């Protein structure tokens, strides 16, 4: 039989890959299978001719070193499900040949002995049996003598020279995008040890190192305000781990998922904004100061290209600024290693985000002169990842606005001493330091129409109001700092994480630890930033909280019960939540009080018809084949991945019996149907449709 890995071929491929790496590319090399016997030794004179059998499924591996103890591995499984197509890897029988000659339109193979040639003639002659029979012959790297990567050929006819043991194939040189109409691709990595070869399963993620430094300085003059933003100690550390899975069937994408998690990821920024002038309106500025390419991952032949970049943007927003001063502050923001993103790019409703609420260690905020206004300054590292594989392409962005500083500044002048000091001038400052994490994803060809655009976490650390005194002493005398000047803002402030992904009305935006407040209507809330409140679906009302202008009282409307469109009326009859008009048009009856949403969204049920045994009173039905389903509109059925069959449901012509096909729990086969109609065991997450459509097995 064929072993999956060869210690010689695998390590040789990885070492070759190591020398082929440059600063920004890891080129994965083919990992060839080898013949082995039961004692794990190379077979001698007799070789296994079953390697010549045409197959409906073939798997190919590529690998590359990620470090001294880890390897990146890509696993591509190609399916040929039709009766008129097959696939075969030349790598598995190359040792049975004496020569191979490949051209754009033909291929000639000479066999070592009569037995292997006779077997090849027996099994390959299938292609001559009908005009539409073809199989894909994949030549391994170097098998043709000239090919530097795996190349597929489409074989349509074979003639044989039996005296010389030669097979002449009519074979068109093709490409992977054309021949791999149905495939699964999994990219991850595996650990390497001296005593054990890599296992079959890709067990860990690929790591993208995001450690870098990006000091910067930019100057902006706009609308009467001269400003400069600089950072001498800005940088990121750690890695982002990714795992990619792609699938297609008949050239139609059926699966596209990516898993992302951080490993020691943090960002540090000590920002300084110097502003001078008078500004009567709000202005904003944002600029990308660095675009840093990270190690890309490639498989030649347009099979895979993962191209990551770290884009670093900085900026500020100011309003109603008067005066001239420098504002300095910052933070070290750290993302927990337990955080995880699971993206389903074909079904975004299944996306999962958890644990991304970062911790914030503040760097004290200082102001050195009189100034009034509202200011936000920020640094935003963003991991931009473009993944393209055999006809599919996606762009994923993880934007880390970390940290940002919000400050409301009030310049004061007091003849008796500002800030309880002996200085005539001072600045009161209310501020918070925080972070905001956003995730975006789109098709490569349609970047302006995102599949995913969500804030996965926010943090706001409100800092106590402070007052800085400076300028001449009251009653005359010199200037300079007063011995009674208060310390800088920051120091020991404790963070109040407001993670949008886990927000609940009882803990809006994850605001546990924030100050409580009450708006004019009497509703209780929490004092958090307006951006954190909005990300969690809340409403902000000013005038009830201390701190910067954007720290407001955040309240949330009561959450409606129920998370899907199923419902049950007072009589016990099951139905669906929909508009009263849609229900009436379908011949149903609406009953209020059972559904979230607007007043016209009510529970719609359909009375059973006495003449149909398959039309039950709970909205279930039975199609002609005997499979149980549910009575829903054809559009709802189609959008949930089901199949409609008419003649089994009451209501309008668009109300039909919807079934969701077959399924399996391990090796036990079942049918996708509602949990209420299953007489056996229901297993979730194996079927399309609503949450109550599960795999029913007996």
Coordinates of N, CA and C in Angstrom, one line a residue, residues 205 207-208 210 237-242 259-267 333-341 353-359 402 437:
X205 N -2.7 25.9 13.3 CA -2.8 27.0 12.4 C -1.5 27.4 11.8
X207 N 1.0 30.4 11.2 CA 1.3 31.6 12.0 C 1.8 32.8 11.1
X208 N 1.2 33.9 11.3 CA 1.7 35.2 10.6 C 2.2 36.1 11.7
X210 N 3.3 39.3 13.3 CA 2.9 40.7 13.1 C 3.8 41.7 13.9
X237 N 3.5 43.4 18.5 CA 4.2 42.1 18.8 C 3.2 41.0 18.6
X238 N 3.8 39.8 18.4 CA 3.0 38.6 18.4 C 2.7 38.0 17.0
X239 N 1.8 37.0 17.0 CA 1.4 36.3 15.8 C -0.1 36.2 15.7
X240 N -0.6 36.2 14.5 CA -2.0 35.8 14.2 C -2.0 34.5 13.5
X241 N -2.6 33.5 14.1 CA -2.7 32.1 13.6 C -3.9 32.0 12.7
X242 N -3.8 31.4 11.5 CA -4.9 31.2 10.6 C -5.0 29.7 10.1
X259 N -10.2 30.3 10.2 CA -10.2 30.4 11.7 C -9.0 31.3 12.0
X260 N -9.2 32.3 12.9 CA -8.1 33.2 13.2 C -8.0 33.3 14.8
X261 N -6.8 33.3 15.3 CA -6.6 33.5 16.7 C -5.3 34.1 17.0
X262 N -5.2 35.0 18.0 CA -3.9 35.7 18.3 C -3.0 34.8 19.2
X263 N -1.7 35.1 19.2 CA -0.7 34.5 20.0 C 0.3 35.6 20.4
X264 N 0.1 36.1 21.7 CA 1.0 37.1 22.2 C 0.9 38.5 21.5
X265 N -0.3 38.8 20.9 CA -0.5 40.0 20.2 C -0.8 41.2 21.1
X266 N 0.0 42.2 20.9 CA -0.1 43.5 21.6 C 0.3 44.7 20.8
X267 N -0.1 45.8 21.1 CA 0.3 47.0 20.4 C 0.6 48.1 21.4
X333 N -1.9 47.8 24.6 CA -3.1 47.0 24.5 C -2.8 45.6 24.1
X334 N -3.3 44.6 24.8 CA -3.0 43.2 24.6 C -4.3 42.4 24.4
X335 N -4.3 41.6 23.4 CA -5.4 40.7 23.1 C -5.2 39.4 23.7
X336 N -6.2 38.8 24.4 CA -6.0 37.5 25.0 C -5.7 36.4 24.0
X337 N -4.8 35.4 24.3 CA -4.6 34.3 23.4 C -5.8 33.4 23.3
X338 N -6.8 33.5 24.2 CA -8.0 32.7 24.1 C -9.0 33.2 23.0
X339 N -8.7 34.4 22.4 CA -9.6 34.9 21.5 C -9.7 34.1 20.2
X340 N -10.8 34.1 19.5 CA -10.9 33.2 18.3 C -12.0 33.9 17.4
X341 N -11.7 33.8 16.1 CA -12.7 34.2 15.1 C -12.9 32.9 14.2
X353 N -17.4 34.8 17.1 CA -16.3 35.6 17.6 C -16.4 35.5 19.2
X354 N -15.2 35.3 19.8 CA -15.2 35.3 21.3 C -13.9 35.7 21.8
X355 N -13.9 36.3 23.0 CA -12.7 36.5 23.7 C -11.7 37.6 23.3
X356 N -12.2 38.5 22.4 CA -11.3 39.5 21.8 C -11.2 40.8 22.7
X357 N -11.9 40.9 23.8 CA -11.8 42.1 24.7 C -10.4 42.3 25.2
X358 N -9.7 43.3 24.7 CA -8.3 43.5 25.1 C -8.1 44.1 26.5
X359 N -7.0 43.9 27.1 CA -6.6 44.6 28.3 C -5.8 45.9 27.9
X402 N -5.9 50.4 18.2 CA -5.4 50.2 19.5 C -4.0 50.8 19.6
X437 N -11.8 46.9 17.9 CA -11.3 45.8 16.9 C -12.5 45.5 15.9

